[in-house]
Amino acid sequence: MEKLVLTEEETMLSDMARGYLDGAAPVAKLRRMRDAGETHDAALWKEMADMGWAGVLVPEAQGGSDMGYAAANLLAREMGKTLAVSPYISTAVIAATALRQVADARAEAALARIAAGEATYALAVDEGIKFDPEAAQMTARADGNGFRLDGKKQFVVDGAMADRLLVLARTDNGLTLFDIPADRAGVTRDRSNMIDARDAARITFDNVEATGEDVLGQVDQAMTVLKPALMAGQGALAAEMTGLAAGAFDMTVGYIKERKQFGIEIARFQALQHRAAHLWCEIEVTASAILNAGRMMDADPDSAALAVSLAKARATQTATLAVQEGVQMHGGIGMTDAYDMGFYMKRARVGAEWLGDYSYHAEQVAAARGF
Amino acid sequence: MTAESTPDAFREELRAWLEENCPQEMRDGKMTEEGICWGGKNWQFTSQAQKQWLDRCAAKGYTVPTWPKDYGGAGLNRAQEKIFHQEMGRINARKPLQSFGIWMLGPALLHFGSHEQKLHYLPPIARGEVRWCQGYSEPGAGSDLANVQTKGEDKGDHWLVNGQKIWTSYADKADWIFALVRTDREAPKHKGISFLLIDMEDPGVETRPIKMISGISPFCETFFTDVKVPKDQIVGEENRGWDVAKYLLTHEREMISGGGAGLSGGGRALGAVIKDTMEGLTDATLRADAMRCEVDSLAIGLTLERYKDQAEAGQGAGDASAMLKYMGTELNKRRHELMMTAGGSDALEWDGPLGNRAGDWLRTKANSIEGGTSEVMLSIVSRRVLGLPG
């Protein structure tokens, strides 16, 4: 396994991403999109695809840049710093990983479309208020050579804008994953008005036709394909949340250095210094877990579950702390809509739930550690 | 075994060597006070196996695996060091030797000592023949370490040392002490300190144990009355001892945060201890606390790994090591609170069914005080890492 230090290429990739995102996707961009009621910027995603980000996990044979999971996480982290909005995790990370598990011509064509920025994906697994893919109740009834899908999904991130949906449904002897176009007859998408102003949907499947061609991997064997994809998504989301924590932290430290009360900068107060220092320590420790998760996914994906859950658990905890401290240390202004800290707080809350909350992942860690 | 061999070959050789040389009795990972071999002139081995294990490891350089061979080490690189710890952990082997000489003085000497000093002082540390203690704190200094007052007067061929140190861990069992001594009273406080090596058998050195709440006395007071210290027993330059002290403190912080000796359960992954304690645990609150502790343990362990990898890549942690000390010791305190709760009434007796769990728990309360308090660590991070105004 590569060491827990960024390689020269990784540092360059990070710096390059930062430079681009500061110009193209600052927090102000998210604010403008929210105010305009938009959740997707097709031009931004096309630019990201042109830089190789949509194909970060797509093999070169399909036009991808195939940089691996540690690199994919670095990009996610940089996007998190300024809350960049894109279907990166759903499409470039989760869908690309799922498709890579299936080595057929159909999957390869789909990967090529992802890398080119021509197809966006959303993952439809949640049916209840908590992440629990194995509990999916949506049905895929065998019908002739194909299936009929019936059921409801919620919290489908990027689900309102995506071209295609990865849908998990119950078949006769297990769970099966389908890859279907989002505009197929019988699919109704209701855009969710999310607190973080990002794209998500509640989706109803009413007697939706799926053919054998639409099955990703084997019937009844969804987890073979889905598990690596979920891990990849969880790892990248953890990285994004750590970037988010760092972004909120930088904003907070910048603020307390400027803001004066009782005639001096409030950064001189030891109470605030120690809170800021503690937060920095937490971010630094979490960064190790993120890097490790990426390295494990690259080196030994079959054994990466512990590393990924550790990263997601720590990232959730750290981002939560970062935004809470961010608002508190900003005082009243941190609570206003005009100020950006609230955007960080809301994105952190959504990220905490998506793909498993702290308890879910801490349980995974405990199980992997044998207690 | 050579530093040049491939990782796989190294692992294979090491496994075979451990199989043949690590006595069965030394394979219980026991890191309690009684289980640790500290070495030194007056060391009484607790068993023949403990002595055998030390001697065999010392002969291979495995008491200090990363030190150069010339100075008693095995000259392992970072990748081999990782394998070394993995393989030792795999058979649950005890560390053959622990000492302040290994954790603190050794690294400082390797960095600041002359070749002669390294040849003279390091191999006896590696062989466990000389036990060292640390003479830093003073009654009036505490976390304001640069405020030391112990005085060293220049008498031509030697310094005449007078003063008092406190919290000198195991000074009553040590053969030598490395001490911060004020050799220039006119200079600003950081600039007038020298780092001296002093033989505890010299006339005028006296120690007294301090009994602690844990019922034991690892700490001492050490007094110096007209002690003559030859001029060649200085490390680094005269009046520049603060540089050495700071370098050494960085190592100490990393050691404490990593759960090295001084912390019970040291040497094993922090999480493993929690896991053993939590075996079959059903209480939901306790289980949740344990999980949280486990998550944090693993992440802090990875951070130690990352910092070591960074150091090897030439990106030293510097002041960021204050973070490791702070996070590691606070976690260790949480961990021991948890172990006490998990132990219930069995944990409340001295040497009860769970051994000295209460003593270990009480000992951890010093973790966030010794080597700089948690508050001092946070101040270091806030000033030197975050650049907040002082």
Coordinates of C-alpha atoms in Angstrom, one line a residue, chain B residues 133-138 148 165-166 168 177-181 224:
Chain B
C133 CA 15.7 9.4 33.7
Q134 CA 14.6 12.9 32.7
G135 CA 15.5 16.0 34.8
Y136 CA 13.3 18.7 33.3
S137 CA 10.5 19.9 35.6
E138 CA 11.2 22.0 38.7
V148 CA 14.2 26.2 35.1
K165 CA 14.1 18.7 39.9
I166 CA 10.6 17.3 40.4
T168 CA 11.7 12.8 37.7
I177 CA 19.9 11.6 34.3
F178 CA 19.6 14.1 31.4
A179 CA 18.9 17.5 32.8
L180 CA 18.2 21.0 31.8
V181 CA 20.5 23.3 33.7
F224 CA 21.7 18.4 43.2

